[in-house]
Amino acid sequence: TFSSSARSISPGLQLPSLYSPVTIDGSSAGVVELNGSSSDSNNYGLLFAGSDSTVRGLAIHSFWAGSGIQATSSQGRNTLIAGCFIGTDPSGTVARPNQIYGLFVLDCSENTIGGTAPGEGNLISGNGNGGIHVSGVGSWENVIVGNLIGTDVTGRAELGNGTRGVTLSDAWNNEVGGADPASRNVISGNGLYGVLIEGPEATGNVVL
């Protein structure tokens, strides 16, 4: 269903996986809500299984099978996720959890989560398990910059992800944050870990 007045999309069935380059942009409407509460317990939000896609300006929440956004493919890379609220309502102040992760990157490389220009950072908070989970030896040179992870939209109030803000699990040569102010993430209020790096293959990762 689609409500133009509420700028809200509530899919009743699993959305198709995206294999070709696509741009999904709700920013001209402020934020468009992708609400998974009407879908069944097997559904997740958006799944990118190809390369060179962009998603921005969405509030993605209440998907119960897994994650709000998944990027998963050994052939997939270079997806940009910017200006989204993942795990909250469109105001960015109320938790609306995706059951497991806000954003899950599995064996997928060279993706950018956030950005340094105004409005490119994501709010990734309130999710059931973790905010961002990057996993597998095929996950390398992903960049996570300019995001709020575990706070509300102001960056000043706690709206934590369940156990961890960012996880790099057997993923290598990834970068979380940067030396300049625009690249910095705010990672706060999460249940057990702000940033967790784990696994024997998790080498060369940088947190700044």
mmCIF file of C-alpha atoms in Angstrom:
data_model
loop_
_atom_site.group_PDB
_atom_site.id
_atom_site.type_symbol
_atom_site.label_atom_id
_atom_site.label_comp_id
_atom_site.label_asym_id
_atom_site.label_seq_id
_atom_site.Cartn_x
_atom_site.Cartn_y
_atom_site.Cartn_z
ATOM 1 C CA THR A 1 0.000 0.000 0.000
ATOM 2 C CA PHE A 2 1.112 3.571 -0.627
ATOM 3 C CA SER A 3 -0.130 6.695 1.119
ATOM 4 C CA SER A 4 0.959 9.934 -0.535
ATOM 5 C CA SER A 5 -0.165 11.992 2.453
ATOM 6 C CA ALA A 6 1.931 9.953 4.893
ATOM 7 C CA ARG A 7 4.676 9.285 2.312
ATOM 8 C CA SER A 8 4.631 5.691 3.517
ATOM 9 C CA ILE A 9 5.029 2.363 1.711
ATOM 10 C CA SER A 10 3.975 -0.804 3.565
ATOM 11 C CA PRO A 11 4.744 -3.912 1.479
ATOM 12 C CA GLY A 12 2.686 -6.982 2.252
ATOM 13 C CA LEU A 13 5.097 -9.308 0.455
ATOM 14 C CA GLN A 14 8.855 -9.565 0.181
ATOM 15 C CA LEU A 15 10.258 -6.919 -2.154
ATOM 16 C CA PRO A 16 12.286 -8.303 -5.092
ATOM 17 C CA SER A 17 16.053 -8.463 -4.867
ATOM 18 C CA LEU A 18 17.866 -5.803 -6.893
ATOM 19 C CA TYR A 19 20.460 -7.202 -9.299
ATOM 20 C CA SER A 20 20.877 -4.265 -11.696
ATOM 21 C CA PRO A 21 21.950 -0.689 -10.899
ATOM 22 C CA VAL A 22 19.054 1.287 -9.462
ATOM 23 C CA THR A 23 18.546 4.589 -7.658
ATOM 24 C CA ILE A 24 15.900 4.796 -4.925
ATOM 25 C CA ASP A 25 15.593 8.388 -3.730
ATOM 26 C CA GLY A 26 12.968 9.636 -1.302
ATOM 27 C CA SER A 27 14.832 12.787 -0.362
ATOM 28 C CA SER A 28 12.732 15.106 -2.546
ATOM 29 C CA ALA A 29 9.807 14.248 -0.241
ATOM 30 C CA GLY A 30 11.921 14.685 2.893
ATOM 31 C CA VAL A 31 11.883 11.060 4.038
ATOM 32 C CA VAL A 32 9.764 8.252 2.572
ATOM 33 C CA GLU A 33 8.852 5.534 5.052
ATOM 34 C CA LEU A 34 9.348 1.869 4.133
ATOM 35 C CA ASN A 35 7.365 0.149 6.862
ATOM 36 C CA GLY A 36 7.687 -3.617 7.221
ATOM 37 C CA SER A 37 5.035 -4.072 9.887
ATOM 38 C CA SER A 38 2.453 -5.312 7.345
ATOM 39 C CA SER A 39 4.761 -7.974 5.920
ATOM 40 C CA ASP A 40 5.093 -11.483 7.307
ATOM 41 C CA SER A 41 7.838 -12.758 9.570
ATOM 42 C CA ASN A 42 9.969 -14.004 6.652
ATOM 43 C CA ASN A 43 10.506 -10.611 5.068
ATOM 44 C CA TYR A 44 13.396 -8.157 5.128
ATOM 45 C CA GLY A 45 13.650 -4.688 3.601
ATOM 46 C CA LEU A 46 15.808 -3.900 0.554
ATOM 47 C CA LEU A 47 18.306 -6.428 -0.807
ATOM 48 C CA PHE A 48 21.027 -5.275 -3.192
ATOM 49 C CA ALA A 49 22.619 -8.225 -4.993
ATOM 50 C CA GLY A 50 24.359 -6.250 -7.735
ATOM 51 C CA SER A 51 26.581 -3.212 -8.199
ATOM 52 C CA ASP A 52 26.394 0.559 -8.523
ATOM 53 C CA SER A 53 23.080 1.297 -6.811
ATOM 54 C CA THR A 54 22.045 4.206 -4.591
ATOM 55 C CA VAL A 55 19.427 4.465 -1.875
ATOM 56 C CA ARG A 56 18.764 7.692 -0.005
ATOM 57 C CA GLY A 57 16.008 9.443 1.894
ATOM 58 C CA LEU A 58 14.181 6.389 3.274
ATOM 59 C CA ALA A 59 13.079 5.510 6.806
ATOM 60 C CA ILE A 60 13.278 1.705 6.846
ATOM 61 C CA HIS A 61 11.898 -0.104 9.851
ATOM 62 C CA SER A 62 9.912 -2.998 11.346
ATOM 63 C CA PHE A 63 11.180 -5.812 9.118
ATOM 64 C CA TRP A 64 11.145 -8.958 11.200
ATOM 65 C CA ALA A 65 13.134 -11.538 9.221
ATOM 66 C CA GLY A 66 16.436 -9.744 9.335
ATOM 67 C CA SER A 67 17.715 -6.394 8.213
ATOM 68 C CA GLY A 68 16.402 -3.123 6.886
ATOM 69 C CA ILE A 69 18.964 -3.131 4.060
ATOM 70 C CA GLN A 70 21.150 -6.026 2.898
ATOM 71 C CA ALA A 71 23.994 -5.840 0.397
ATOM 72 C CA THR A 72 25.042 -9.369 -0.372
ATOM 73 C CA SER A 73 26.874 -10.734 -3.386
ATOM 74 C CA SER A 74 30.451 -11.594 -4.244
ATOM 75 C CA GLN A 75 29.754 -9.830 -7.542
ATOM 76 C CA GLY A 76 28.088 -6.835 -5.884
ATOM 77 C CA ARG A 77 29.876 -3.655 -4.922
ATOM 78 C CA ASN A 78 29.723 0.127 -4.904
ATOM 79 C CA THR A 79 26.300 0.632 -3.338
ATOM 80 C CA LEU A 80 25.753 4.043 -1.721
ATOM 81 C CA ILE A 81 23.420 4.308 1.273
ATOM 82 C CA ALA A 82 22.970 7.923 2.326
ATOM 83 C CA GLY A 83 20.532 10.105 4.223
ATOM 84 C CA CYS A 84 18.425 7.191 5.492
ATOM 85 C CA PHE A 85 16.843 6.457 8.872
ATOM 86 C CA ILE A 86 17.237 2.722 9.516
ATOM 87 C CA GLY A 87 15.492 1.369 12.601
ATOM 88 C CA THR A 88 13.508 4.474 13.558
ATOM 89 C CA ASP A 89 10.328 6.255 12.606
ATOM 90 C CA PRO A 90 10.569 9.130 10.073
ATOM 91 C CA SER A 91 11.127 11.657 12.865
ATOM 92 C CA GLY A 92 14.310 9.874 13.920
ATOM 93 C CA THR A 93 13.288 9.974 17.562
ATOM 94 C CA VAL A 94 11.347 6.717 18.109
ATOM 95 C CA ALA A 95 12.831 3.223 17.741
ATOM 96 C CA ARG A 96 11.077 1.004 15.184
ATOM 97 C CA PRO A 97 13.428 -1.990 15.135
ATOM 98 C CA ASN A 98 14.423 -4.123 12.222
ATOM 99 C CA GLN A 99 14.689 -7.407 14.059
ATOM 100 C CA ILE A 100 18.346 -8.268 13.505
ATOM 101 C CA TYR A 101 20.482 -5.598 11.805
ATOM 102 C CA GLY A 102 19.794 -2.185 10.457
ATOM 103 C CA LEU A 103 22.240 -2.753 7.622
ATOM 104 C CA PHE A 104 23.896 -6.067 6.722
ATOM 105 C CA VAL A 105 26.825 -6.281 4.282
ATOM 106 C CA LEU A 106 27.748 -9.897 3.448
ATOM 107 C CA ASP A 107 30.661 -10.695 1.131
ATOM 108 C CA CYS A 108 30.189 -7.392 -0.657
ATOM 109 C CA SER A 109 32.887 -4.761 -1.226
ATOM 110 C CA GLU A 110 33.521 -1.073 -1.850
ATOM 111 C CA ASN A 111 30.171 0.139 -0.520
ATOM 112 C CA THR A 112 29.730 3.537 1.108
ATOM 113 C CA ILE A 113 27.468 3.944 4.126
ATOM 114 C CA GLY A 114 26.947 7.640 4.769
ATOM 115 C CA GLY A 115 29.023 10.475 3.389
ATOM 116 C CA THR A 116 30.769 13.714 4.225
ATOM 117 C CA ALA A 117 28.425 16.212 2.562
ATOM 118 C CA PRO A 118 25.470 17.656 4.519
ATOM 119 C CA GLY A 119 22.546 15.231 4.627
ATOM 120 C CA GLU A 120 24.529 12.190 3.483
ATOM 121 C CA GLY A 121 24.978 10.627 6.908
ATOM 122 C CA ASN A 122 22.512 7.936 7.983
ATOM 123 C CA LEU A 123 20.735 7.474 11.287
ATOM 124 C CA ILE A 124 21.113 3.768 12.134
ATOM 125 C CA SER A 125 19.555 3.210 15.540
ATOM 126 C CA GLY A 126 16.983 1.210 17.456
ATOM 127 C CA ASN A 127 17.558 -2.104 15.666
ATOM 128 C CA GLY A 128 17.098 -5.393 17.471
ATOM 129 C CA ASN A 129 20.648 -6.718 17.344
ATOM 130 C CA GLY A 130 23.129 -4.414 15.628
ATOM 131 C CA GLY A 131 23.287 -1.247 13.622
ATOM 132 C CA ILE A 132 25.765 -2.137 10.848
ATOM 133 C CA HIS A 133 27.103 -5.676 10.397
ATOM 134 C CA VAL A 134 29.846 -6.202 7.800
ATOM 135 C CA SER A 135 30.710 -9.873 7.444
ATOM 136 C CA GLY A 136 32.795 -12.256 5.373
ATOM 137 C CA VAL A 137 36.136 -12.290 3.597
ATOM 138 C CA GLY A 138 34.414 -10.883 0.518
ATOM 139 C CA SER A 139 33.645 -7.687 2.447
ATOM 140 C CA TRP A 140 36.539 -5.280 1.912
ATOM 141 C CA GLU A 141 37.092 -1.572 1.411
ATOM 142 C CA ASN A 142 33.659 -0.616 2.675
ATOM 143 C CA VAL A 143 33.515 2.919 4.086
ATOM 144 C CA ILE A 144 31.298 3.983 7.020
ATOM 145 C CA VAL A 145 31.420 7.763 7.489
ATOM 146 C CA GLY A 146 29.324 10.612 8.839
ATOM 147 C CA ASN A 147 26.619 8.503 10.505
ATOM 148 C CA LEU A 148 24.723 8.554 13.785
ATOM 149 C CA ILE A 149 24.712 4.995 15.148
ATOM 150 C CA GLY A 150 22.808 4.396 18.386
ATOM 151 C CA THR A 151 21.489 7.917 18.971
ATOM 152 C CA ASP A 152 18.390 9.794 17.900
ATOM 153 C CA VAL A 153 18.474 12.241 15.000
ATOM 154 C CA THR A 154 19.899 15.018 17.185
ATOM 155 C CA GLY A 155 22.931 12.909 18.118
ATOM 156 C CA ARG A 156 22.349 13.811 21.754
ATOM 157 C CA ALA A 157 19.865 11.230 23.038
ATOM 158 C CA GLU A 158 20.255 7.467 23.302
ATOM 159 C CA LEU A 159 18.352 5.281 20.825
ATOM 160 C CA GLY A 160 20.661 2.299 20.894
ATOM 161 C CA ASN A 161 20.925 -0.768 18.739
ATOM 162 C CA GLY A 162 20.459 -3.916 20.788
ATOM 163 C CA THR A 163 24.004 -5.210 21.241
ATOM 164 C CA ARG A 164 26.426 -3.370 18.951
ATOM 165 C CA GLY A 165 26.793 -0.299 16.809
ATOM 166 C CA VAL A 166 29.201 -1.547 14.113
ATOM 167 C CA THR A 167 30.569 -5.077 13.642
ATOM 168 C CA LEU A 168 33.370 -6.084 11.262
ATOM 169 C CA SER A 169 33.370 -9.887 11.270
ATOM 170 C CA ASP A 170 36.088 -11.555 9.163
ATOM 171 C CA ALA A 171 35.928 -8.472 6.951
ATOM 172 C CA TRP A 172 39.163 -6.714 6.011
ATOM 173 C CA ASN A 173 40.514 -3.308 4.952
ATOM 174 C CA ASN A 174 37.311 -1.473 5.878
ATOM 175 C CA GLU A 175 37.217 2.066 7.237
ATOM 176 C CA VAL A 176 34.983 3.391 10.014
ATOM 177 C CA GLY A 177 35.146 7.166 10.308
ATOM 178 C CA GLY A 178 37.902 9.530 9.256
ATOM 179 C CA ALA A 179 40.278 12.161 10.516
ATOM 180 C CA ASP A 180 38.262 15.181 9.357
ATOM 181 C CA PRO A 181 35.105 16.252 11.246
ATOM 182 C CA ALA A 182 32.738 15.513 8.364
ATOM 183 C CA SER A 183 33.857 11.873 8.294
ATOM 184 C CA ARG A 184 33.287 11.209 11.972
ATOM 185 C CA ASN A 185 30.568 8.828 13.116
ATOM 186 C CA VAL A 186 28.778 9.276 16.425
ATOM 187 C CA ILE A 187 28.536 5.750 17.864
ATOM 188 C CA SER A 188 26.887 5.792 21.266
ATOM 189 C CA GLY A 189 24.212 4.182 23.402
ATOM 190 C CA ASN A 190 24.464 0.673 21.949
ATOM 191 C CA GLY A 191 23.931 -2.352 24.178
ATOM 192 C CA LEU A 192 27.358 -4.040 24.473
ATOM 193 C CA TYR A 193 29.808 -2.678 21.895
ATOM 194 C CA GLY A 194 30.285 0.516 19.991
ATOM 195 C CA VAL A 195 32.578 -1.101 17.419
ATOM 196 C CA LEU A 196 33.356 -4.831 17.462
ATOM 197 C CA ILE A 197 36.087 -6.280 15.226
ATOM 198 C CA GLU A 198 36.175 -10.068 15.324
ATOM 199 C CA GLY A 199 37.491 -13.106 13.469
ATOM 200 C CA PRO A 200 40.909 -14.175 12.173
ATOM 201 C CA GLU A 201 40.349 -12.573 8.755
ATOM 202 C CA ALA A 202 39.448 -9.172 10.206
ATOM 203 C CA THR A 203 42.745 -7.498 9.339
ATOM 204 C CA GLY A 204 43.630 -4.060 8.066
ATOM 205 C CA ASN A 205 40.473 -2.401 9.338
ATOM 206 C CA VAL A 206 40.757 1.217 10.465
ATOM 207 C CA VAL A 207 38.617 3.096 13.008
ATOM 208 C CA LEU A 208 39.181 6.872 13.050
#
